[in-house]
Tab-separated table of C-alpha atoms and ligand atoms in Angstrom:
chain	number	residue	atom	x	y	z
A	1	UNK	CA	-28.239	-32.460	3.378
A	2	UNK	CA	-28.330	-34.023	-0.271
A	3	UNK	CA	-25.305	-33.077	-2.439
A	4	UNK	CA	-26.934	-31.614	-4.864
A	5	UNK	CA	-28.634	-29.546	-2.638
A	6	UNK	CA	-24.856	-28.186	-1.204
A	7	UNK	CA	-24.473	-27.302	-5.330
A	8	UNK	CA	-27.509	-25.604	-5.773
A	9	UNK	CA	-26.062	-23.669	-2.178
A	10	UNK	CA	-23.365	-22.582	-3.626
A	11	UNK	CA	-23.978	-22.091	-7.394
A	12	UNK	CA	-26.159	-18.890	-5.828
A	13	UNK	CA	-23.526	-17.500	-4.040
A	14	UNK	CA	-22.334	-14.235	-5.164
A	15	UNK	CA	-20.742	-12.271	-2.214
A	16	UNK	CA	-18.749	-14.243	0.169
A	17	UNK	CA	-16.880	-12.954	2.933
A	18	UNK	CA	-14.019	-15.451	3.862
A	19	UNK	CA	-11.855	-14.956	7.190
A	20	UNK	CA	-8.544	-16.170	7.768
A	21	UNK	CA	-7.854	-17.047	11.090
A	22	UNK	CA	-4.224	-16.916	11.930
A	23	UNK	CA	-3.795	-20.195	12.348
A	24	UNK	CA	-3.815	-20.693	8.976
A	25	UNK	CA	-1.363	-17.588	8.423
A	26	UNK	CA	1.263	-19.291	10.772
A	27	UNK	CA	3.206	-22.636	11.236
A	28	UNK	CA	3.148	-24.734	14.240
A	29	UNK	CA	5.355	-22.200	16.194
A	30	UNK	CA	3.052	-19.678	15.578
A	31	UNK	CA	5.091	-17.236	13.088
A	32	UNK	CA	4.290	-16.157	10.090
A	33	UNK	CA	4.269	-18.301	6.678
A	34	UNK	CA	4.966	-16.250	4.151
A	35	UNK	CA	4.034	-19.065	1.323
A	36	UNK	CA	0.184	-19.126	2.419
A	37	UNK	CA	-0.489	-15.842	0.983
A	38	UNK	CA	0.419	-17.205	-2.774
A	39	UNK	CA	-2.125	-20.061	-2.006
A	40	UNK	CA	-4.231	-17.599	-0.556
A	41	UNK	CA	-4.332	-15.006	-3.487
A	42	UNK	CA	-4.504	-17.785	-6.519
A	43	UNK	CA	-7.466	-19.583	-4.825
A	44	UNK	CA	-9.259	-16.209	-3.877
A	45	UNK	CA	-8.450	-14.574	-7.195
A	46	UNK	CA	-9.802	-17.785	-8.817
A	47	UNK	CA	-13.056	-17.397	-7.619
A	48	UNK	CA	-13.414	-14.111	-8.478
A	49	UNK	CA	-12.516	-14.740	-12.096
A	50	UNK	CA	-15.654	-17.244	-11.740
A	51	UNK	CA	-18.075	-14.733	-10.783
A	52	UNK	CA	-17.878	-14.563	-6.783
A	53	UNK	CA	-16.944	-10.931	-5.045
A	54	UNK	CA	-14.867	-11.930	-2.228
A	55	UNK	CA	-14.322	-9.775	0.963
A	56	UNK	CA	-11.473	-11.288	3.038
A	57	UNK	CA	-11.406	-10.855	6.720
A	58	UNK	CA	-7.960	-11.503	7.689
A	59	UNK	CA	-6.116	-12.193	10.910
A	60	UNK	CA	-1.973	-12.263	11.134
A	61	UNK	CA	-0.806	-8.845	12.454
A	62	UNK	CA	0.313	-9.829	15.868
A	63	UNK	CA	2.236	-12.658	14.138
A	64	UNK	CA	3.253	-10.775	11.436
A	65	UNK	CA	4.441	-8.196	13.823
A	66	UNK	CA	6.311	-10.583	15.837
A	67	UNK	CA	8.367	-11.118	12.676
A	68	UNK	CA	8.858	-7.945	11.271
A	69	UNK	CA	10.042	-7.082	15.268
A	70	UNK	CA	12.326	-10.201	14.957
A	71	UNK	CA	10.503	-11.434	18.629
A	72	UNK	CA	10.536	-15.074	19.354
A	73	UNK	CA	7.435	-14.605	23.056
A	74	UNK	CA	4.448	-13.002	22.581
A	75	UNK	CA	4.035	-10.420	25.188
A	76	UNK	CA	1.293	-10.536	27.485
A	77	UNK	CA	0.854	-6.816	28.206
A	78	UNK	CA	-2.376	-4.973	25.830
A	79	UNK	CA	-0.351	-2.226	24.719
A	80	UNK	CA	2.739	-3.870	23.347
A	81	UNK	CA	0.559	-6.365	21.705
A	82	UNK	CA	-1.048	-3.758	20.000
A	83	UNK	CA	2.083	-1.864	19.047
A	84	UNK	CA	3.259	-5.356	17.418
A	85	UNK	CA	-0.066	-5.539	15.792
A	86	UNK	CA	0.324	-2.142	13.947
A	87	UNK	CA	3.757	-2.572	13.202
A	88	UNK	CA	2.266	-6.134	11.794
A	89	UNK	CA	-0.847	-4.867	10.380
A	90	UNK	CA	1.158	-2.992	7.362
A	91	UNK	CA	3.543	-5.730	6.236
A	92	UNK	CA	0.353	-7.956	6.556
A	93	UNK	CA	-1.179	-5.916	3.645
A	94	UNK	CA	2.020	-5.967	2.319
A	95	UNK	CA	2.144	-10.133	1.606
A	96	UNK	CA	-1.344	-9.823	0.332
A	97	UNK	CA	-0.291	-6.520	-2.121
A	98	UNK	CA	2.398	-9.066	-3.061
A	99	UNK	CA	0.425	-12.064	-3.643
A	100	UNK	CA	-2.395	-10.516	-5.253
A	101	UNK	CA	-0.561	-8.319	-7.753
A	102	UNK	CA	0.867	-12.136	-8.886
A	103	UNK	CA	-2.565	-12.683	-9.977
A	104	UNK	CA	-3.215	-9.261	-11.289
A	105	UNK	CA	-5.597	-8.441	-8.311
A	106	UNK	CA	-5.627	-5.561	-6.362
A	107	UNK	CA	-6.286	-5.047	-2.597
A	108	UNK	CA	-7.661	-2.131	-0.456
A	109	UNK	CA	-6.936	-2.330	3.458
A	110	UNK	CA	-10.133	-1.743	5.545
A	111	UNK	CA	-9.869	-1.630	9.556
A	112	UNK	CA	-12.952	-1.390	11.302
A	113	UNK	CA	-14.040	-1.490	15.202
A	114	UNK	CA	-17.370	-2.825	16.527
A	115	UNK	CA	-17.687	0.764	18.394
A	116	UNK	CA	-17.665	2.518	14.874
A	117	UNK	CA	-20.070	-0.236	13.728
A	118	UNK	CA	-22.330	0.556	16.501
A	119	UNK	CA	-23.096	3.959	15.045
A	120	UNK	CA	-26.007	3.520	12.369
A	121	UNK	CA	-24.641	6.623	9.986
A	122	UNK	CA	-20.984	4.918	10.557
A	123	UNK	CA	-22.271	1.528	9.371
A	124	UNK	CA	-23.802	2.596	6.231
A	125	UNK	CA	-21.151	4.753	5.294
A	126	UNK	CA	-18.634	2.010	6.021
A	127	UNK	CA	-21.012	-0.397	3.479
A	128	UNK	CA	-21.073	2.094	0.858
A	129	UNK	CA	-16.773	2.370	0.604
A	130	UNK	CA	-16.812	-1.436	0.628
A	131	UNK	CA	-19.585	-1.553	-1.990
A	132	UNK	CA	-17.239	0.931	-4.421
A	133	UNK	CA	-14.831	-1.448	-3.483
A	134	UNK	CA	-16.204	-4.077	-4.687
A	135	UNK	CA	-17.688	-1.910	-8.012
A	136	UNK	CA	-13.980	-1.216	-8.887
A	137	UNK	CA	-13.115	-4.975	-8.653
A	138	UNK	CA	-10.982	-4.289	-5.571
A	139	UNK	CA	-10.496	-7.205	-3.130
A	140	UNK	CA	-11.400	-5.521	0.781
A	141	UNK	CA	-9.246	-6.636	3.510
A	142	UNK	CA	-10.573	-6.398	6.524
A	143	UNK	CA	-9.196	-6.273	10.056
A	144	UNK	CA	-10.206	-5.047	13.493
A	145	UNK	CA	-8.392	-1.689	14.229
A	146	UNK	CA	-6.458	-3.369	16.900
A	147	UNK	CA	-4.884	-0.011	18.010
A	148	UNK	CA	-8.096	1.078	19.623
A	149	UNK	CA	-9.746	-2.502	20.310
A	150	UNK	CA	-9.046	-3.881	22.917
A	151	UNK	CA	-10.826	-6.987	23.058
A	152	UNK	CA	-9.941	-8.524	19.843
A	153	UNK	CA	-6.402	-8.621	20.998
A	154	UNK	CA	-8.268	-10.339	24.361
A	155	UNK	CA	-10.034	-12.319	22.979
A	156	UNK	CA	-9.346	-12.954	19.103
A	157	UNK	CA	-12.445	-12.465	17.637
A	158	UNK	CA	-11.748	-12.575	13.968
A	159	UNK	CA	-15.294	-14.913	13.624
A	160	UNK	CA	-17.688	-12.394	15.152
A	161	UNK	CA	-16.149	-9.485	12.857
A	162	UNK	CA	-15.991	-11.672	9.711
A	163	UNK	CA	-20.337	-12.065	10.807
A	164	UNK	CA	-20.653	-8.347	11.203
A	165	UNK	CA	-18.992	-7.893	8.118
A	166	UNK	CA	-20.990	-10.466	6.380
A	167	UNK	CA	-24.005	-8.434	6.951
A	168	UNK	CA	-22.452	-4.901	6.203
A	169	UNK	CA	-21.555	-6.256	2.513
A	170	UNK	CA	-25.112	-8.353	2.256
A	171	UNK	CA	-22.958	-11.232	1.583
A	172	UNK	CA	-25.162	-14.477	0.477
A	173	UNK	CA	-21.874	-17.054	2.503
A	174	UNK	CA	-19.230	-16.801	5.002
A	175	UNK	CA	-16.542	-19.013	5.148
A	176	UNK	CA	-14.348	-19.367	8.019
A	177	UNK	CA	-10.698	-21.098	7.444
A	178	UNK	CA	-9.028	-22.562	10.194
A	179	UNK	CA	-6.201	-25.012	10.689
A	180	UNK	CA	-8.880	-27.757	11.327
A	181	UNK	CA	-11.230	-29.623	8.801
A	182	UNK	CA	-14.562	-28.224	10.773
A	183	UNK	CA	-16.684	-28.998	13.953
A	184	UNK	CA	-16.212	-32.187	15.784
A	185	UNK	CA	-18.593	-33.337	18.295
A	186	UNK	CA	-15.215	-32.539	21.150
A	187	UNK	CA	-11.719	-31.188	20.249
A	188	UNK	CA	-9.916	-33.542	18.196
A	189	UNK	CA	-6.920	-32.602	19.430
A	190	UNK	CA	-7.794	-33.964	22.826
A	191	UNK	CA	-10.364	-36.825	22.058
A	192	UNK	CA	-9.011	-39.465	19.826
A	193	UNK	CA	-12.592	-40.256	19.277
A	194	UNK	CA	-13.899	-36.819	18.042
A	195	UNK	CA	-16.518	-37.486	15.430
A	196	UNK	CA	-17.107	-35.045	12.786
A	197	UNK	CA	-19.995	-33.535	12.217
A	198	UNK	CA	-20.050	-31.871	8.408
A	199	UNK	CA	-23.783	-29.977	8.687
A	200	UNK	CA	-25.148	-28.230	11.335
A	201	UNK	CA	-29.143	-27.628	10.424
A	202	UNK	CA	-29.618	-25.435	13.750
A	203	UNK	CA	-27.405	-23.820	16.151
A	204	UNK	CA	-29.475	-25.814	19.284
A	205	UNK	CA	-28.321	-26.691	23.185
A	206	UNK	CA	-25.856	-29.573	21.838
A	207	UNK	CA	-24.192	-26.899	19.221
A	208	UNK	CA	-23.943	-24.621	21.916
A	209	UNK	CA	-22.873	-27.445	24.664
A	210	UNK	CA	-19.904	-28.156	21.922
A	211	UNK	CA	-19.163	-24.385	21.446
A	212	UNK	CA	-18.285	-24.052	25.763
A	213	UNK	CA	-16.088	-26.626	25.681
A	214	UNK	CA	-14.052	-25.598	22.699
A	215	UNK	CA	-11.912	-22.887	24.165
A	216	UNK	CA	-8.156	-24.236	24.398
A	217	UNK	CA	-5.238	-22.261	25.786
A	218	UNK	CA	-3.601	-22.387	22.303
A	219	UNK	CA	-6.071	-21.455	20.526
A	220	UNK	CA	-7.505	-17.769	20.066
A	221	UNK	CA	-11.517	-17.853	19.573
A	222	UNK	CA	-11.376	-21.409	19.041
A	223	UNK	CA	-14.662	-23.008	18.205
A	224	UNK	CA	-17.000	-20.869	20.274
A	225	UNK	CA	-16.480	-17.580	18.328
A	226	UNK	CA	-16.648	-19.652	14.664
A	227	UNK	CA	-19.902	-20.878	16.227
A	228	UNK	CA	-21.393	-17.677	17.514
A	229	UNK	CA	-20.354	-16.113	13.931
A	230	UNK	CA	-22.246	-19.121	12.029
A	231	UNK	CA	-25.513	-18.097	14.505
A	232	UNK	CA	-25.002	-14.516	13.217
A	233	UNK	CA	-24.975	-15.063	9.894
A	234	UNK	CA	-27.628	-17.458	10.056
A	235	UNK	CA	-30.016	-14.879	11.364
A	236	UNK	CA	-29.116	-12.778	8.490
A	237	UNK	CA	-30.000	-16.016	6.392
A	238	UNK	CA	-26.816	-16.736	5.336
A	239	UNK	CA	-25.078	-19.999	5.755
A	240	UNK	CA	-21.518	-20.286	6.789
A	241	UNK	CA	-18.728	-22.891	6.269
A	242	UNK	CA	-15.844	-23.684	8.207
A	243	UNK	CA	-13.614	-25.203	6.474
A	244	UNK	CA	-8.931	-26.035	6.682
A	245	UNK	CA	-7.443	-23.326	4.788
A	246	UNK	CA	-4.196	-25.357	5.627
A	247	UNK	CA	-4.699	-27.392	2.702
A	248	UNK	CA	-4.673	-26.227	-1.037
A	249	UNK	CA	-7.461	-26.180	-3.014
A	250	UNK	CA	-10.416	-25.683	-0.309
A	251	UNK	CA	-11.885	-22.814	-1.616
A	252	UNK	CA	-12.303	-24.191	-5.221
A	253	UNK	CA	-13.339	-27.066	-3.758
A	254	UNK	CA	-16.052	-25.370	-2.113
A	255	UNK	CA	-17.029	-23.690	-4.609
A	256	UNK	CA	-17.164	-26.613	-6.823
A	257	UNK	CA	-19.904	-28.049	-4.268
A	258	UNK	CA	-17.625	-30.422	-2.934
A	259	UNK	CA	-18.617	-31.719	0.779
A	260	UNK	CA	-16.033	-29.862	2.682
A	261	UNK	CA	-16.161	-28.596	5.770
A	262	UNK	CA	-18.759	-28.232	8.319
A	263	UNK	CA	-22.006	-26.326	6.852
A	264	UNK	CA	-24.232	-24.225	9.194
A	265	UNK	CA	-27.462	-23.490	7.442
A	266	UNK	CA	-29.088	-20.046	7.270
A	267	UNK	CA	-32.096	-19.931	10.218
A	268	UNK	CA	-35.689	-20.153	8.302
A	269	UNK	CA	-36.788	-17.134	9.694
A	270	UNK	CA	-34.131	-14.346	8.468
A	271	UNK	CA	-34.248	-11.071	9.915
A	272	UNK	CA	-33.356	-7.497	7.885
A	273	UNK	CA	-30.613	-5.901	7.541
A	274	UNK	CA	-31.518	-3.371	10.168
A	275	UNK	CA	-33.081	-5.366	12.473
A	276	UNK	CA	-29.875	-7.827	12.147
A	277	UNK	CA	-27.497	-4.959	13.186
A	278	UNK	CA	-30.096	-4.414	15.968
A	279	UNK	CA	-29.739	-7.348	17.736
A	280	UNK	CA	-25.713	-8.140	16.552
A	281	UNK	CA	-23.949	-5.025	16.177
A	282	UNK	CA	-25.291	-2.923	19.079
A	283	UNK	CA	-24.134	-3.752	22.735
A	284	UNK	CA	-27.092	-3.529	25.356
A	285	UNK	CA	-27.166	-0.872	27.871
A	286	UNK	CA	-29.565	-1.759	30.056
A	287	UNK	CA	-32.736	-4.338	30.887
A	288	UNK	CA	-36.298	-3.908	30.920
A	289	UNK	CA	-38.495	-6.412	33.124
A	290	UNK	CA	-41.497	-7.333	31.221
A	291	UNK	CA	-44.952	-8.858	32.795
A	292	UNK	CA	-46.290	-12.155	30.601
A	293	UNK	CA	-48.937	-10.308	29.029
A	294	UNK	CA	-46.212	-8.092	27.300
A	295	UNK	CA	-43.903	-11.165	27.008
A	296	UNK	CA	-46.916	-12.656	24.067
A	297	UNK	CA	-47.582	-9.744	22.832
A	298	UNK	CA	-43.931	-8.820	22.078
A	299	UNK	CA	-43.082	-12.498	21.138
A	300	UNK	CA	-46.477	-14.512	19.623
A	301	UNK	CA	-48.234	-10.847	18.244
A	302	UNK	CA	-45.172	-8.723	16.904
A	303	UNK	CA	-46.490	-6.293	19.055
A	304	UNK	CA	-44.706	-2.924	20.483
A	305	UNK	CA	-43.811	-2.770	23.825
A	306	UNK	CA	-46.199	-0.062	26.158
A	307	UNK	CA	-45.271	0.870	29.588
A	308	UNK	CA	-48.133	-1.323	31.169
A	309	UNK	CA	-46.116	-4.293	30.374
A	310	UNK	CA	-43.059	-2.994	32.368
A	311	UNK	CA	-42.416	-4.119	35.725
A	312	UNK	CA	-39.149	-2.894	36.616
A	313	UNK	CA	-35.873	-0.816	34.727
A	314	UNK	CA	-32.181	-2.276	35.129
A	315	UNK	CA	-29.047	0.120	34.610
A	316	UNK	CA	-29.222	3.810	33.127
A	317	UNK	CA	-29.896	4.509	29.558
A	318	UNK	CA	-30.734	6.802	27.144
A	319	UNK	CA	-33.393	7.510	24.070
A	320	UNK	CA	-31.943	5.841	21.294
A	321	UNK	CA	-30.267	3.087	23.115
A	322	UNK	CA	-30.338	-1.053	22.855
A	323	UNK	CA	-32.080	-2.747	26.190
A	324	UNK	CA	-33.065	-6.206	26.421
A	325	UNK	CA	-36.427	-7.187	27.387
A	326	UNK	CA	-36.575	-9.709	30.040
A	327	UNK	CA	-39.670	-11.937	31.075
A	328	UNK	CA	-40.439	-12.428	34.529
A	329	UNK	CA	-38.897	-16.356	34.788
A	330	UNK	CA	-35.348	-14.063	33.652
A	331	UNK	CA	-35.298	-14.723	30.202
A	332	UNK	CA	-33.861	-12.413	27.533
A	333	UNK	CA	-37.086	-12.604	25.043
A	334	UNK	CA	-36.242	-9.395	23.164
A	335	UNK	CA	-34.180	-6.502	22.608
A	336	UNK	CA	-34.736	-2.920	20.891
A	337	UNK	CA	-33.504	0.335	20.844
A	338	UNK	CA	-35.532	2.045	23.870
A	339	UNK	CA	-37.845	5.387	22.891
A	340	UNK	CA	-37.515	6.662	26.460
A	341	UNK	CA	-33.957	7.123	28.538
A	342	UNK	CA	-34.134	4.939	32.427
A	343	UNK	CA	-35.166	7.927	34.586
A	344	UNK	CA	-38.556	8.294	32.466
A	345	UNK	CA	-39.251	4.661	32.415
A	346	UNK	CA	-38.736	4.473	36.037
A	347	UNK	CA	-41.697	7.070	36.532
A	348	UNK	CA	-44.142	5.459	33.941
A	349	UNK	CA	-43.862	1.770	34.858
A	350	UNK	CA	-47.144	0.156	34.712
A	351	UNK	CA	-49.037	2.754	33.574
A	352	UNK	CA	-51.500	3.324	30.760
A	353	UNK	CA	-50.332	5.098	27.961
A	354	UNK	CA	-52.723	7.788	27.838
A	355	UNK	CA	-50.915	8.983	31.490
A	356	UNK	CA	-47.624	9.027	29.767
A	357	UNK	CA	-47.622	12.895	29.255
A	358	UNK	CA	-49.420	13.325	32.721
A	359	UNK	CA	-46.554	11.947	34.610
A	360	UNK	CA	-43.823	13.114	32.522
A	361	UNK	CA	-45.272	16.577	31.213
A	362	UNK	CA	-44.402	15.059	28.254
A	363	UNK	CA	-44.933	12.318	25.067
A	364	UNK	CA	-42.400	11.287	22.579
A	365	UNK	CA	-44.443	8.144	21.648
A	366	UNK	CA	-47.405	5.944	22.870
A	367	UNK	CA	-44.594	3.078	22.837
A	368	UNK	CA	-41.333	2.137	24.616
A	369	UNK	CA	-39.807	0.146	21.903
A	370	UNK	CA	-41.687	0.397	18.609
A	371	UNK	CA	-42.146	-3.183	16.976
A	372	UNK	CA	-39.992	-1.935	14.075
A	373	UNK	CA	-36.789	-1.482	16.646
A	374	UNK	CA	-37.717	-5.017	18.743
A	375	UNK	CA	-36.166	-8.682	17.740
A	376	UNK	CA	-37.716	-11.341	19.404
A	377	UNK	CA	-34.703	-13.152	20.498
A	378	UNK	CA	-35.803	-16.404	20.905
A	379	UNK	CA	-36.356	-16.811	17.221
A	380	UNK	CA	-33.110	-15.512	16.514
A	381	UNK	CA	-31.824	-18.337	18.813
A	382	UNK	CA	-29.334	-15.736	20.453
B	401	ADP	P1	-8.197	-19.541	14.010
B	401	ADP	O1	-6.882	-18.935	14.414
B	401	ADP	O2	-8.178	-20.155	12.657
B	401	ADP	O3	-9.377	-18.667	14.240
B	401	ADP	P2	-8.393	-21.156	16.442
B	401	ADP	O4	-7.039	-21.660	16.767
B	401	ADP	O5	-8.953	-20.058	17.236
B	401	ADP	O6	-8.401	-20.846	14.886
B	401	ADP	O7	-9.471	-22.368	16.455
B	401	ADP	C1	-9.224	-23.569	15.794
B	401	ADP	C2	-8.920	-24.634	16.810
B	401	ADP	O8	-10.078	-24.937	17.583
B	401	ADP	C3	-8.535	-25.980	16.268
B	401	ADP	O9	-7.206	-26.041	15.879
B	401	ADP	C4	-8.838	-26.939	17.427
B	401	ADP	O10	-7.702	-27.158	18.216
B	401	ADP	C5	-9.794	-26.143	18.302
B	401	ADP	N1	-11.037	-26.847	18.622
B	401	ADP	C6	-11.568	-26.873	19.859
B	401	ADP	N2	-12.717	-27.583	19.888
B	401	ADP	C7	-12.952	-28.013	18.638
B	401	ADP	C8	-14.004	-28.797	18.040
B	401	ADP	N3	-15.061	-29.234	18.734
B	401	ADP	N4	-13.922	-29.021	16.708
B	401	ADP	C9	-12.872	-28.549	15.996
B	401	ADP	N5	-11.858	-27.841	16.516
B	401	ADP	C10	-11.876	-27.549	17.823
């Protein structure tokens, strides 16, 4: 990518959604640095003052926890970890209130949970508090509601939430800081020769190759999550950065269209906002087998998908929920929210659609999944 062409990126931005992992929140013994949120605030607050509405997305509560609690181990057991996390969660505001209020910014606290996402109503009302947010020149900070998610504290999956986010406030860039410069081709901190790799034009089998081999013991989502968060927002046609929010600077840097970083650029083929939440937000309940016939028509025609094209139903489900679509080789070539629940499937596999109220007594609609609730996933590179 030409430099100028990394400008012209940025100089368009006007949303960004930037998540701090917590290895940039801690020092190399993994507690909390209390100076990083002065670097943190000045940088963020001077982008704002240039135009940009930032969202932050910020990790720490565990670690901040772990300080307030005066611990030196982190416990291995769910539910203390998420005790420390809550008792973390409010002095992490806290340093932010503090740090911000040096810059005469202010903050609102925001903790979210992919369940609540998952609901449609739930979603848009969470977009329209962040929007006033935003309208009242309040900075959001965002967290998972580790109290009642359990995975995040699992799994530490800051990067998929800062995605999710990135499409609930329509941001146009996402920005990922981490204790590390970007991508390298292997883990630098185990390959001496680790090359660098500072685009990314498509997330493709040798992105994804790098992404399984990324996940250390140290580290919490390491590269895989950063790189399943760039996919999502690329689908949403937004690029992302990952950049070292260890050193000062980065985000004016950035945002003076200096190379920094490691660029993933937005897929050519974006997908709306709806369809986006679709196929990222939702969690699948079940699989439909699909004949080839149904497999072009869903993927080369933008077709719906009829019960002819159905060859067998995997797991129970009802109306309303997300299945995927698979062809008959076992490929995931779609997903959509299903028109029918599993038991009615079941009966009208295979047949035409004028039976459909014959066999079930009957009809909520000629299709299974209506072309405007399908994403073909192979586009989306999922
Ligand atoms: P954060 O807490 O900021 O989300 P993580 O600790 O989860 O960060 O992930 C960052 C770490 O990922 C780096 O410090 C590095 O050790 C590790 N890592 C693994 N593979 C790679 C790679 N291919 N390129 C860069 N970093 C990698």
């Amino acid at each position: 990518m030409k430099k100028r062409d990394r400008k012209a990126l940025i100089s368009r931005v006007k949303k960004v959604v930037i998540k701090i992992g917590s290895s940039v929140l801690t020092n190399e013994y993994g507690e909390l640095s209390e100076g990083v949120f002065d670097e943190i605030a000045r940088e963020v607050s001077r982008i704002k003052s240039g135009g940009v509405e930032p969202i932050l997305v910020s990790s720490g509560a565990i670690a901040a926890g772990m300080k307030k609690l005066r611990l030196g181990e982190k416990p291995k057991d769910i539910s203390t970890k998420q005790a420390i996390a809550a008792c973390g969660q409010s002095t992490l505001i806290w340093y932010y209130e503090k740090a911000f209020s040096g810059f005469g910014e202010r903050v609102a606290q925001i903790l979210l949970t992919h369940d609540g996402l998952s609901v449609r109503k739930r979603f848009l009302n969470a977009r329209k508090t962040l929007f006033t947010l935003l309208r009242m020149g309040v900075i959001p900070i965002v967290n998972e509601n580790d109290t009642v998610a359990v995975e995040e504290i699992m799994f530490g999956d800051n990067d998929n939430l800062a995605a999710l986010v990135t499409s609930l406030v329509e941001a146009d860039l996402l920005i990922l800081l981490s204790d590390i410069d970007g991508l390298y081709n292997k883990n630098p901190r185990n390959h001496s020769d680790a090359e660098f790799i500072s685009v990314i034009e498509e997330i493709d089998e040798r992105v994804k190759e790098i992404a399984g081999e990324t996940l250390g013991k140290t580290t919490t989502g390491g590269m895989k999550t950063k790189i399943e968060a760039s996919k999502t927002a690329a689908a949403f046609g937004v690029p992302t950065i990952i950049a070292n929010g260890k050193n000062s600077n980065t985000l004016s840097e950035i945002f003076s269209g200096k190379e920094l970083g490691t660029l993933f650029l937005p897929a050519k083929e974006k997908i709306n906002a709806r369809k986006h939440w679709i196929a990222f937000t939702l969690k699948p309940s079940g699989e439909i087998i699909i004949d080839d016939g149904a497999r072009r028509a869903i993927t080369s025609f933008g077709k719906s998908l009829l019960p002819a094209g159905i060859k067998e139903v995997r797991g129970e489900f009802e109306v309303g929920e997300l299945v995927k679509c698979i062809d008959e080789m076992g490929v995931e070539v779609a997903r959509g929210l299903t028109c029918y629940g599993s038991d009615d499937i079941k009966k009208i596999v295979g047949a035409k659609t004028s039976n459909i109220e014959k066999i079930l007594g009957y009809k909520y609609s000629d299709e299974i999944i209506h072309r405007d609730d399908l994403v073909v996933i192979s586009r989306m590179g999922i």
